[in-house]
Coordinates of C-alpha atoms in Angstrom, one line a residue:
M1 CA 0.0 0.0 0.0
S2 CA 1.4 3.4 -1.0
I3 CA 0.9 6.3 1.4
K4 CA 1.7 9.8 0.4
L5 CA 3.0 11.9 3.3
R6 CA 1.3 15.2 4.0
D7 CA 3.6 18.2 3.4
Y8 CA 4.4 18.8 7.1
Q9 CA 5.0 15.1 7.7
Q10 CA 7.6 15.1 4.9
Q11 CA 9.1 18.3 6.3
A12 CA 9.4 16.6 9.7
V13 CA 11.1 13.6 8.1
D14 CA 13.4 15.9 6.1
A15 CA 14.3 17.8 9.3
A16 CA 15.4 14.6 11.0
I17 CA 17.5 13.5 8.0
A18 CA 19.2 16.9 7.8
H19 CA 19.9 17.0 11.5
F20 CA 21.4 13.5 11.9
R21 CA 23.5 13.8 8.7
Q22 CA 25.5 16.5 10.5
S23 CA 25.0 15.8 14.2
Q24 CA 24.8 13.0 16.7
A25 CA 22.9 15.3 19.2
S26 CA 19.5 14.0 20.3
A27 CA 16.5 15.7 18.7
V28 CA 12.8 16.3 19.1
L29 CA 10.0 16.6 16.5
V30 CA 6.8 18.3 17.8
L31 CA 3.6 17.4 16.1
P32 CA 0.1 18.0 17.5
T33 CA -2.2 15.1 18.5
G34 CA -3.9 13.8 15.3
A35 CA -1.1 15.0 13.0
G36 CA 0.0 11.5 12.2
K37 CA 3.2 11.0 14.2
S38 CA 3.1 7.3 13.4
I39 CA 3.4 7.9 9.7
V40 CA 6.5 10.1 10.3
I41 CA 7.9 7.3 12.4
A42 CA 7.1 4.7 9.7
E43 CA 8.8 6.8 7.0
L44 CA 11.9 7.3 9.1
A45 CA 12.0 3.5 9.7
R46 CA 11.7 2.9 6.0
I47 CA 14.6 5.1 4.9
A48 CA 16.9 4.4 7.8
K49 CA 20.0 2.5 6.7
G50 CA 20.5 0.6 10.0
R51 CA 18.1 -1.0 12.5
V52 CA 15.4 1.1 14.2
L53 CA 13.9 0.7 17.6
V54 CA 10.6 2.5 18.3
L55 CA 9.7 2.8 22.0
T56 CA 6.5 3.9 23.6
H57 CA 4.6 3.4 26.9
V58 CA 1.2 1.8 26.0
K59 CA 0.4 -1.2 24.0
E60 CA -2.1 0.7 21.8
L61 CA 0.7 2.9 20.5
V62 CA 3.0 -0.1 20.0
A63 CA 0.3 -1.7 17.8
Q64 CA -0.5 1.6 16.0
N65 CA 3.2 2.3 15.2
A66 CA 3.9 -1.2 14.1
Q67 CA 0.8 -1.2 11.8
K68 CA 2.0 2.0 10.1
V69 CA 5.5 0.7 9.7
G70 CA 4.1 -2.3 7.9
L71 CA 2.2 -0.1 5.5
L72 CA 5.3 1.8 4.4
T73 CA 8.1 -0.9 4.6
A74 CA 8.8 -4.4 5.8
E75 CA 6.7 -5.6 8.7
A76 CA 8.0 -4.6 12.1
S77 CA 8.9 -6.9 14.9
I78 CA 6.8 -6.3 18.1
Y79 CA 8.2 -6.7 21.6
A80 CA 5.4 -6.1 24.0
A81 CA 4.0 -8.4 26.7
G82 CA 0.6 -6.6 26.5
L83 CA 0.3 -7.7 22.9
N84 CA 1.7 -11.3 23.5
Q85 CA 4.5 -10.7 21.1
K86 CA 8.2 -10.8 21.8
Q87 CA 10.2 -10.6 18.6
T88 CA 13.4 -8.4 18.0
D89 CA 14.8 -9.8 14.8
G90 CA 13.3 -7.3 12.3
K91 CA 15.0 -4.3 10.8
T92 CA 12.4 -2.2 12.7
V93 CA 11.4 -3.3 16.2
V94 CA 8.5 -1.6 18.0
A95 CA 8.5 -2.2 21.7
S96 CA 6.9 -1.1 24.9
I97 CA 9.4 0.4 27.3
Q98 CA 8.2 -1.7 30.2
S99 CA 8.9 -5.0 28.3
A100 CA 12.2 -3.8 26.8
A101 CA 13.5 -2.6 30.2
R102 CA 12.8 -6.0 31.7
A103 CA 14.7 -7.9 28.9
L104 CA 17.7 -5.8 27.9
T105 CA 19.6 -8.8 26.6
Q106 CA 16.9 -9.2 23.9
F107 CA 18.2 -5.9 22.5
D108 CA 21.9 -6.8 22.2
Q109 CA 22.0 -6.5 18.3
P110 CA 23.0 -2.9 17.6
F111 CA 20.4 -0.3 16.5
S112 CA 21.4 2.8 14.6
L113 CA 18.3 4.9 15.5
V114 CA 16.0 4.9 18.5
I115 CA 12.6 6.8 18.2
I116 CA 10.6 7.5 21.3
D117 CA 6.9 8.2 20.8
E118 CA 5.3 10.4 23.5
C119 CA 8.9 11.4 24.5
H120 CA 7.8 14.0 27.1
R121 CA 7.5 11.0 29.4
V122 CA 11.3 10.4 29.4
S123 CA 13.1 11.6 32.5
L124 CA 16.8 12.1 33.2
A125 CA 16.8 9.8 36.2
K126 CA 19.4 7.1 35.5
T127 CA 17.1 4.5 37.2
S128 CA 14.2 5.2 34.9
Q129 CA 13.3 2.5 32.3
Y130 CA 14.0 4.7 29.3
Q131 CA 17.5 5.7 30.6
Q132 CA 18.3 2.0 31.4
V133 CA 17.4 1.0 27.9
L134 CA 19.3 3.9 26.3
T135 CA 22.4 3.1 28.3
H136 CA 22.3 -0.5 27.2
L137 CA 21.8 0.5 23.5
R138 CA 24.6 3.0 23.6
A139 CA 26.9 0.4 24.9
K140 CA 26.2 -1.7 21.8
N141 CA 26.5 1.3 19.5
P142 CA 28.1 4.5 20.7
Q143 CA 27.0 6.3 17.5
L144 CA 23.3 5.7 18.3
R145 CA 20.9 8.4 17.2
L146 CA 18.1 9.4 19.5
L147 CA 14.9 11.0 18.2
G148 CA 11.8 11.9 20.2
L149 CA 8.2 12.8 19.0
T150 CA 5.6 14.4 21.1
A151 CA 2.7 16.8 20.9
T152 CA 3.5 18.3 24.3
P153 CA 7.3 19.1 24.6
Y154 CA 7.4 19.9 28.3
R155 CA 7.4 18.3 31.7
L156 CA 5.7 19.7 34.8
G157 CA 8.3 21.4 37.1
T158 CA 11.2 21.1 34.7
G159 CA 9.8 22.9 31.6
W160 CA 10.8 22.2 28.0
I161 CA 12.2 18.8 27.2
Y162 CA 14.8 20.2 24.8
Q163 CA 17.8 22.6 25.4
Q164 CA 17.4 24.6 22.2
H165 CA 14.8 25.3 19.6
Y166 CA 15.5 25.7 15.9
H167 CA 13.7 29.1 15.9
G168 CA 16.4 30.4 18.3
K169 CA 14.5 30.3 21.7
M170 CA 16.1 28.6 24.6
G171 CA 14.5 25.5 26.2
S172 CA 15.6 24.1 29.6
P173 CA 19.4 23.7 29.4
E174 CA 19.7 22.0 32.8
H175 CA 16.7 19.7 32.9
A176 CA 16.1 18.8 29.2
V177 CA 16.4 15.1 28.1
F178 CA 16.9 16.1 24.4
E179 CA 19.3 18.6 23.0
H180 CA 17.5 20.1 20.0
C181 CA 14.0 20.7 18.9
I182 CA 14.4 20.5 15.1
F183 CA 10.8 20.8 13.9
E184 CA 7.6 22.1 15.4
L185 CA 4.1 22.4 13.9
P186 CA 1.6 24.5 15.7
I187 CA -2.0 23.4 16.0
R188 CA -3.6 26.4 14.2
P189 CA -2.4 25.6 10.7
L190 CA -3.6 22.0 11.0
I191 CA -7.1 23.2 11.9
K192 CA -7.0 25.8 9.1
Q193 CA -5.9 23.2 6.6
G194 CA -8.7 20.8 7.7
Y195 CA -6.4 18.2 9.1
L196 CA -7.8 18.7 12.7
T197 CA -11.2 19.5 14.0
A198 CA -11.7 23.0 15.5
P199 CA -12.1 22.9 19.3
R200 CA -14.7 25.1 20.9
L201 CA -13.6 25.6 24.5
F202 CA -15.9 26.7 27.3
D203 CA -15.6 26.8 31.0
G204 CA -18.3 25.0 32.9
L205 CA -21.6 26.2 31.5
S206 CA -24.1 24.9 34.1
A207 CA -21.9 24.4 37.1
Q208 CA -18.2 24.2 38.0
Y209 CA -15.9 22.7 40.6
D210 CA -13.4 24.9 42.4
F211 CA -10.2 22.9 43.0
S212 CA -8.1 26.0 43.7
Q213 CA -7.7 25.2 47.4
L214 CA -6.1 21.9 46.7
K215 CA -2.3 21.7 46.2
P216 CA -0.8 19.2 43.7
N217 CA 2.4 17.2 44.4
D218 CA 5.6 17.6 42.4
N219 CA 4.2 15.3 39.7
G220 CA 1.1 17.5 39.3
E221 CA -1.1 14.9 40.9
Y222 CA -3.7 15.6 43.6
V223 CA -4.3 13.5 46.7
E224 CA -7.3 11.3 45.9
S225 CA -8.8 11.5 49.4
E226 CA -8.6 15.3 49.3
V227 CA -10.3 15.5 45.9
N228 CA -13.0 13.1 47.1
D229 CA -13.6 15.2 50.2
L230 CA -14.0 18.3 48.1
L231 CA -16.2 16.6 45.6
G232 CA -18.4 15.5 48.4
H233 CA -19.6 19.1 48.7
Y234 CA -20.4 19.3 45.0
G235 CA -23.1 16.7 44.7
R236 CA -25.6 19.1 43.2
A237 CA -22.9 20.4 40.8
T238 CA -22.2 16.9 39.5
T239 CA -25.9 16.3 39.0
A240 CA -26.2 19.6 37.1
I241 CA -23.1 18.8 35.0
V242 CA -24.3 15.4 34.0
K243 CA -27.8 16.7 33.2
Q244 CA -26.2 19.3 30.9
L245 CA -24.0 16.7 29.2
I246 CA -27.0 14.6 28.5
E247 CA -28.8 17.6 26.9
L248 CA -25.8 18.5 24.8
S249 CA -25.3 14.9 23.8
Q250 CA -28.5 15.0 21.7
H251 CA -26.5 16.8 19.0
R252 CA -23.2 14.9 19.6
K253 CA -21.9 11.5 18.5
G254 CA -19.3 10.6 21.1
I255 CA -18.7 12.0 24.6
I256 CA -15.6 11.4 26.7
I257 CA -15.8 12.4 30.3
F258 CA -12.6 12.8 32.4
A259 CA -13.4 12.2 36.0
A260 CA -11.2 13.2 39.0
T261 CA -11.2 9.9 41.0
V262 CA -12.7 6.4 40.7
R263 CA -15.4 7.4 43.2
H264 CA -16.2 10.5 41.2
A265 CA -16.3 8.4 38.0
N266 CA -18.7 5.9 39.5
E267 CA -20.9 8.8 40.7
I268 CA -21.0 10.3 37.1
F269 CA -21.7 6.8 35.6
D270 CA -24.5 6.2 38.1
L271 CA -26.2 9.5 37.1
L272 CA -25.8 8.6 33.4
N273 CA -27.2 5.2 34.0
Q274 CA -30.5 6.6 35.2
T275 CA -31.3 7.7 31.6
H276 CA -28.6 6.4 29.3
G277 CA -27.6 3.1 30.9
T278 CA -27.3 1.2 27.6
Q279 CA -25.2 4.0 26.1
S280 CA -22.7 4.5 28.9
A281 CA -19.6 2.8 30.1
I282 CA -16.8 3.4 32.6
I283 CA -13.0 2.7 32.4
T284 CA -10.6 3.1 35.3
A285 CA -7.1 1.7 36.0
Q286 CA -8.8 -1.2 37.8
T287 CA -10.7 -2.2 34.7
H288 CA -9.5 -5.6 33.4
D289 CA -7.6 -5.3 30.1
D290 CA -10.1 -7.5 28.2
E291 CA -13.0 -5.5 29.4
R292 CA -11.3 -2.3 28.7
D293 CA -10.5 -3.3 25.1
E294 CA -14.1 -4.5 24.5
T295 CA -15.5 -1.3 25.9
I296 CA -13.3 0.9 23.8
E297 CA -14.2 -1.1 20.7
R298 CA -18.0 -0.7 21.5
F299 CA -17.4 3.0 21.9
K300 CA -15.5 3.3 18.6
D301 CA -18.3 1.4 16.9
Q302 CA -20.7 4.0 18.4
E303 CA -22.7 1.4 20.3
L304 CA -21.8 3.5 23.4
K305 CA -22.2 7.3 23.4
F306 CA -20.7 8.2 26.8
L307 CA -17.3 7.0 28.0
V308 CA -16.3 7.9 31.6
N309 CA -12.7 7.4 32.6
V310 CA -10.0 8.3 35.1
A311 CA -6.7 9.1 33.5
V312 CA -6.9 6.2 31.0
L313 CA -7.9 7.7 27.7
T314 CA -5.2 10.4 27.5
T315 CA -2.8 8.7 25.0
G316 CA -2.9 5.8 22.6
F317 CA -6.7 6.2 22.1
D318 CA -8.1 7.1 18.7
A319 CA -11.9 7.5 18.1
P320 CA -12.3 10.2 15.4
H321 CA -16.1 10.6 15.9
V322 CA -15.6 12.0 19.5
D323 CA -17.1 15.5 19.4
L324 CA -17.5 16.4 23.1
I325 CA -14.8 16.4 25.7
A326 CA -15.9 17.0 29.3
I327 CA -13.1 17.7 31.8
L328 CA -14.3 17.2 35.4
R329 CA -10.9 16.8 36.9
P330 CA -8.1 19.2 38.0
T331 CA -4.6 19.0 36.6
A332 CA -1.5 21.0 37.2
S333 CA -0.1 19.6 33.9
V334 CA -0.7 21.5 30.7
S335 CA 0.5 18.4 28.8
L336 CA -2.3 16.3 30.3
F337 CA -4.8 19.1 29.6
Q338 CA -3.8 19.2 25.9
Q339 CA -3.8 15.4 25.6
M340 CA -7.4 15.2 27.0
I341 CA -8.6 17.7 24.4
G342 CA -6.6 16.0 21.7
R343 CA -8.9 13.0 22.0
G344 CA -11.6 15.0 20.2
L345 CA -9.6 16.8 17.5
R346 CA -9.4 14.1 14.9
I347 CA -11.5 14.6 11.8
A348 CA -14.4 12.5 10.9
E349 CA -17.2 12.6 8.2
G350 CA -19.9 15.1 9.2
K351 CA -17.9 16.4 12.2
K352 CA -17.8 20.2 12.2
D353 CA -16.2 20.9 15.6
C354 CA -15.4 19.4 19.0
L355 CA -17.1 20.9 22.1
V356 CA -14.7 21.1 25.0
I357 CA -16.1 22.0 28.4
D358 CA -13.7 22.5 31.4
Y359 CA -15.8 22.0 34.5
A360 CA -12.7 22.1 36.7
A361 CA -11.6 25.7 35.8
N362 CA -8.1 24.5 34.9
G363 CA -7.6 27.8 33.0
Y364 CA -5.1 26.7 30.3
D365 CA -5.0 28.1 26.8
L366 CA -4.8 25.3 24.2
Y367 CA -2.7 27.5 21.8
F368 CA 0.0 29.0 24.0
P369 CA 0.3 27.1 27.3
E370 CA 2.3 28.3 30.3
V371 CA 5.2 25.9 30.7
G372 CA 6.9 24.9 33.9
Q373 CA 4.2 26.2 36.3
A374 CA 0.6 25.2 36.9
K375 CA -1.0 28.5 36.0
P376 CA 0.1 32.1 35.4
N377 CA 0.7 33.7 38.7
S378 CA 2.0 37.1 37.8
K379 CA 0.3 40.0 36.0
S380 CA 2.4 39.6 32.9
V381 CA 0.5 38.7 29.8
P382 CA 1.9 36.4 27.1
V383 CA 1.8 38.0 23.7
Q384 CA 1.6 35.6 20.7
V385 CA 3.0 36.7 17.4
H386 CA 2.6 34.3 14.4
C387 CA 5.5 34.0 11.9
P388 CA 4.0 35.0 8.6
A389 CA 6.0 32.4 6.8
C390 CA 5.3 29.2 8.8
D391 CA 2.6 30.3 11.3
F392 CA 4.8 29.3 14.2
A393 CA 3.4 30.9 17.4
N394 CA 6.2 32.9 19.0
I395 CA 5.5 33.9 22.7
F396 CA 6.9 37.1 24.2
G397 CA 6.4 38.4 27.7
D398 CA 4.5 41.7 28.0

């Protein structure tokens, strides 16, 4: 099967080729959710002269990347316990980081290029799984090239995941995992060109939670018991929110609801069940893998209209028909906020926009997020100036 890359996908590939021809420094490509990162990965795997290892953190992305590699070049080997496959003999190997880190000796044959999908998850800690695998691979090939792809190039608390940007701005020299950002595509041109659905963002319309009194930990997570205690005072708000979502759903095809805790998710699910029991489902970290996979397939087939989840459907989940995202949880991570919204931005036939309602007053701007801190805490105002040539959004302090 022949696939023609979109212009920006080819530009991303060309940027990686040009960079690694003259440098061994690690690099990052930034492409929004829905831009087709897996096609870029597959094309790089096709043209690479040596062996390629693609790493990511969830089995859904392993399967997706391997499938795209198979469309463009020789079928990839898959090494992922979650997919019941453990092969490493192909020219391209797509692996889950958890499985690879537990079996380093399976990756003794040298690789020339490592590609990390969702690379904002990589930390500098030597004990982390990614660093263990990279140390092992570099011992086998000191000339190893490292490329990361992400839609959200920052980590809470440490900021940008790269040291320098090709447009000249500085990243995070001390805390960055990667050295250079070599290509970045903003979200606006993708929406303008019709490659992504336009999001319509609203704060809570009928009711809203106030999580401002809660303090997140260093990882941007909130203490579950504290969140549950606060939500205990918001029973009426939750009822009003669910009632509104049911009303809005009459003109929508697929609704994803991000709940704050498991107890909160069950409360939302119970309220939906009263009127839309056959059209609703719930997924949490405790949901068995088989049940989760079946539920997601039913949702993709539009047998289900409402899907309530707790921090499960943020990456590796693709249901283009989703046209309403309801955020009922707080987050101190702008990456997570963008990933939640990204679930609704893929295009589908008859889909004109995606309604996004933030019932948790998170307060982020999808187009120019504050990086390295939870929310703006000074009176300075970011000013966004678009480059007339490439539409890149440059941010300047006012």
